[in-house]
Amino acid sequence: MAEAAVSYVAERLIDLFQRKIVFLKNVQQGVEGVRNELINMKCFLKDADMKQEEDQTATIRNWVSEIRAVAYHAEDVIEIFIHQVESQQRQSFFVKCAFYPKKLYCLCEVGKEIESIQARILEISNSRERYGIRNIQGQGEGEGSSTTREKMRELRRSLPFVANKDVVGLEKHVNSVVSILLKEDKRLCVASIVGMGGIGKTTLAKEVYNQSQIRNKFDTRAWLYVSQEYKPMKIIKELILQLAKPEEDKAMIVDRMDQLSQAGLEEMLQRLLEDTCYLIVLDDIWTTEAWDLIVRSLPDNDKSSRLLLTSRRMEVALHADAHTPPYKLEVLSEEESWELFLKKAFSENLECPQDLVDVGKAILQKCDGLPLAITVMGGLLAEKKKQKSEWQRVQRNLSSDTPGISTILALSYQDLPPHLKSCFLYLGLLQKGKDILVKQLMHIWIAHDLIHRKEEQKLEDIVEDYLDELIGRNMLQVILVRADERVKSCRLHDLLRDFCIMKAKEEIFLEVDTPSTSLSEFRHHVLYSPLERYNSKSYVRSLLSFDSSSTLVNLDCICTSSFKLLKVLYIDSPGLKVISDSIGKLFSLKYFGLGRKTRIKKLPRSISHLQNLETIDMPMSRYYSVLVPNVLWRLKNLRHLLGYINSPTLLRIDLLNNLRTLGSIPVHHWLHNENLTRMTKLQKVGLLIESGNNLDMDRFCDSLAKLESLQYLCLEVDDGLCISLVAGLSQLSHVVKLKLKGNLAPIPAHPCVFPPNLCHLTLVNSDLHPRTIQVLEKLTNLSVLKLVNAFKLYDQLAESMTISRNGFCGLKFLRVDEVKCVKEMKLGKGAMAGLKCLQIFKCYSLRRLPEKLISLTNLEKLEIREMPEAFIARLQDSDLHKLQHIPNIVIGHPCTDYEEWIQEEMERLNITRKIRLKSRDNKSSSSVPGRTNVNTD
């Protein structure tokens, strides 16, 4: 929609003018004139966009396209001039003098261009009356919307904890599909769920998958998402990992799989399945070829095993099993549609005011019983005033001759305020079939100046508000939330993503994986094929490459004039092994990201030329440690430095006054900086304590205590070291989140060693005695506790983890993960009385849930993953009475993204190898065995 493009460019011109006024003072009047004309044009564009949806005549489309083109041209002219001036500023004094006449000439040319643009805007504006386009006043961002910050926070909190709370009409379908799967037949049989996109096939399959009858029937279960972009080897690897026993070393399995061909992987999978009664769900299969390639690895073992597939195509289901009729999922009935509609439009009381019933049902008829359409429409109306005139306006905008999902999605998009339209279109940049990581999305939105600052509000908080509103309108699905209930990842439904990309293309906005040699006018490019040199008719602003081949990537091919205004560069390709010095030519770059598939070992010195860079985003993994030259201090605008950073020379970072996030650097680099108090905006810090560091903990804690904005601290120690906590940490009054990774000495009984306002505590690989829990339970402000392989079996007492009477009085979230020594959890009276979420993962020795779990009346969610079969069996038998009061119970495999998870397992494997080699070297060179203590007393 042109309204979004013009609004974006108008805001950009304001921002450019404010920040670069010294360069533009001689063309100030012209720039302001262009900006004012674009703002005035917004009043007419809303009507033009509506007419464009209703009437696809070429005249309206051309009028809108002309405005969009001139708006983009205005942005290009200003940004190119600023790029030229800033490039000259980096030169020596004599070079600046030599180029001063050129600067004046450029300024004169910019003035002429701006005059031409202003005249063109007036000409286009005056032609609107011929097309019947009127001025729409009073329909700005706020009308019909109650999207206050508090409401959106509350909405987000209500989303994650009750799974499928808005599902309607599925019970009969669940029973039917379950009966197909449980039918007596020793053969390997296939049950199929077919239906149009958005009808709820995956939702139904998930409900079936989690039925107790299904869990009891099959020895092992697995869930695979196939999609159009399936890769057989990847799918087989994922299946093997899901089928592995909980106690097996996943890293070793990954290592073994990497040595096998596809035939070897298929044989490995068949051996795993040959003696079991298994159920495997194959979600979203598109072709018979995909089915044939996958199913040939699955043995028919006469054990009554079953496959469950979902597909939009009946031919795929019939091809899979001609003897079992596919289960066709039909649209919702009128009653079911109305029930779902009420849940989405009136989430609080589920009642529709009588004067809205008729118009509500008229709107609902346009949804044709399709759950996705009803969900989106309900989300749209939930943001409107509950007034008949408001709903009638929505009804009128639903074209009578083009009903269905496309019209509904278009209307929901049209109803977005301009700033959210731009944000929504940018979702098309991110990788298909992957969860959208909120942190990455935040950095990309900010890099493209899509976030409009409001007074003193932080950009990151505004991003969350934007995200909340898209979620509240049901245009994004929440996938994972953090312990503090903030959204961690989300997802676009396939139909919404297709719609998003279609609209982005209409805006001359986004191009997805077209041949790189094309002369393209698009400003944003997403590539799934090898990155090669190509030319563009316009100046590219975004380039994201997800090429999975090993074709060598040379960034020289994008360091051309077409990319001099590039703001976002993200590459996740195994072919990227070296970053050349030419990257320093991308002077406008604001976000530079590297995915886990890349093989980068160091950054070039020319990184210091990127004076506009705000985010360096590298994987937060020890396996992906990157050497950087001591030039980062020159990046004055750097806000986020993510990744494990190292350097052959001591790094200077205390000049990074805008830095908010520092991923992880060795502690001796940190202490080398004498003016850390300059870093007044630093909020998150990760520090690595390596062997050989002679650490002065008092000086170390003093350096952190001076950082008044510091809220999150992560301390990690090398294997073989042990850190003793001391009272120095209690000086860190601003720290509310603390993560400790590595061996810890016994924690003193008094909790004064912790920051006084600590709310979130994570302990990883700590080797503590389980009785340490009785020290932690005294932290009165603690609301989130994560214990990941935190305890070690020292004696018989270590087999029990006991929380005392009234312990953890403020705790809301507890994760117990890989606590392998504990056989029993005991809760004293009143312990964890306010707990809302309990997660138990991979605690292989734990026999049963604590008896007093029944007394946790505030518990909203219990999540159990990768636990032994005997433990799961007790949940449905002797422990069943402990679960009756819990509204949401999740039992299953990790819900993480496969590629990210498998990469983490590989990293763990590599780290383990390095540690073993290092340990062998230390033993051979040292005559004194045992651990090194980093004494913090």
mmCIF file of N, CA and C in Angstrom, residues 918-928:
data_model
loop_
_atom_site.group_PDB
_atom_site.id
_atom_site.type_symbol
_atom_site.label_atom_id
_atom_site.label_comp_id
_atom_site.label_asym_id
_atom_site.label_seq_id
_atom_site.Cartn_x
_atom_site.Cartn_y
_atom_site.Cartn_z
ATOM 1 N N LYS A 918 42.289 -30.136 25.703
ATOM 2 C CA LYS A 918 42.929 -29.183 26.603
ATOM 3 C C LYS A 918 43.271 -29.851 27.923
ATOM 4 N N SER A 919 42.339 -30.691 28.404
ATOM 5 C CA SER A 919 42.554 -31.384 29.662
ATOM 6 C C SER A 919 43.742 -32.322 29.568
ATOM 7 N N ARG A 920 43.847 -33.027 28.419
ATOM 8 C CA ARG A 920 44.989 -33.930 28.228
ATOM 9 C C ARG A 920 46.298 -33.158 28.229
ATOM 10 N N ASP A 921 46.292 -32.002 27.546
ATOM 11 C CA ASP A 921 47.504 -31.176 27.493
ATOM 12 C C ASP A 921 47.899 -30.702 28.886
ATOM 13 N N ASN A 922 46.876 -30.266 29.671
ATOM 14 C CA ASN A 922 47.170 -29.777 31.019
ATOM 15 C C ASN A 922 47.736 -30.877 31.903
ATOM 16 N N LYS A 923 47.182 -32.108 31.774
ATOM 17 C CA LYS A 923 47.653 -33.206 32.600
ATOM 18 C C LYS A 923 49.091 -33.585 32.259
ATOM 19 N N SER A 924 49.401 -33.482 30.971
ATOM 20 C CA SER A 924 50.756 -33.861 30.568
ATOM 21 C C SER A 924 51.786 -32.808 30.957
ATOM 22 N N SER A 925 51.329 -31.548 31.136
ATOM 23 C CA SER A 925 52.289 -30.476 31.427
ATOM 24 C C SER A 925 52.307 -30.091 32.891
ATOM 25 N N SER A 926 51.351 -30.605 33.676
ATOM 26 C CA SER A 926 51.266 -30.212 35.078
ATOM 27 C C SER A 926 51.361 -31.441 35.964
ATOM 28 N N SER A 927 52.094 -31.312 37.034
ATOM 29 C CA SER A 927 52.240 -32.417 37.980
ATOM 30 C C SER A 927 51.235 -32.314 39.106
ATOM 31 N N VAL A 928 50.454 -31.229 39.151
ATOM 32 C CA VAL A 928 49.485 -31.038 40.230
ATOM 33 C C VAL A 928 48.089 -31.265 39.674
#
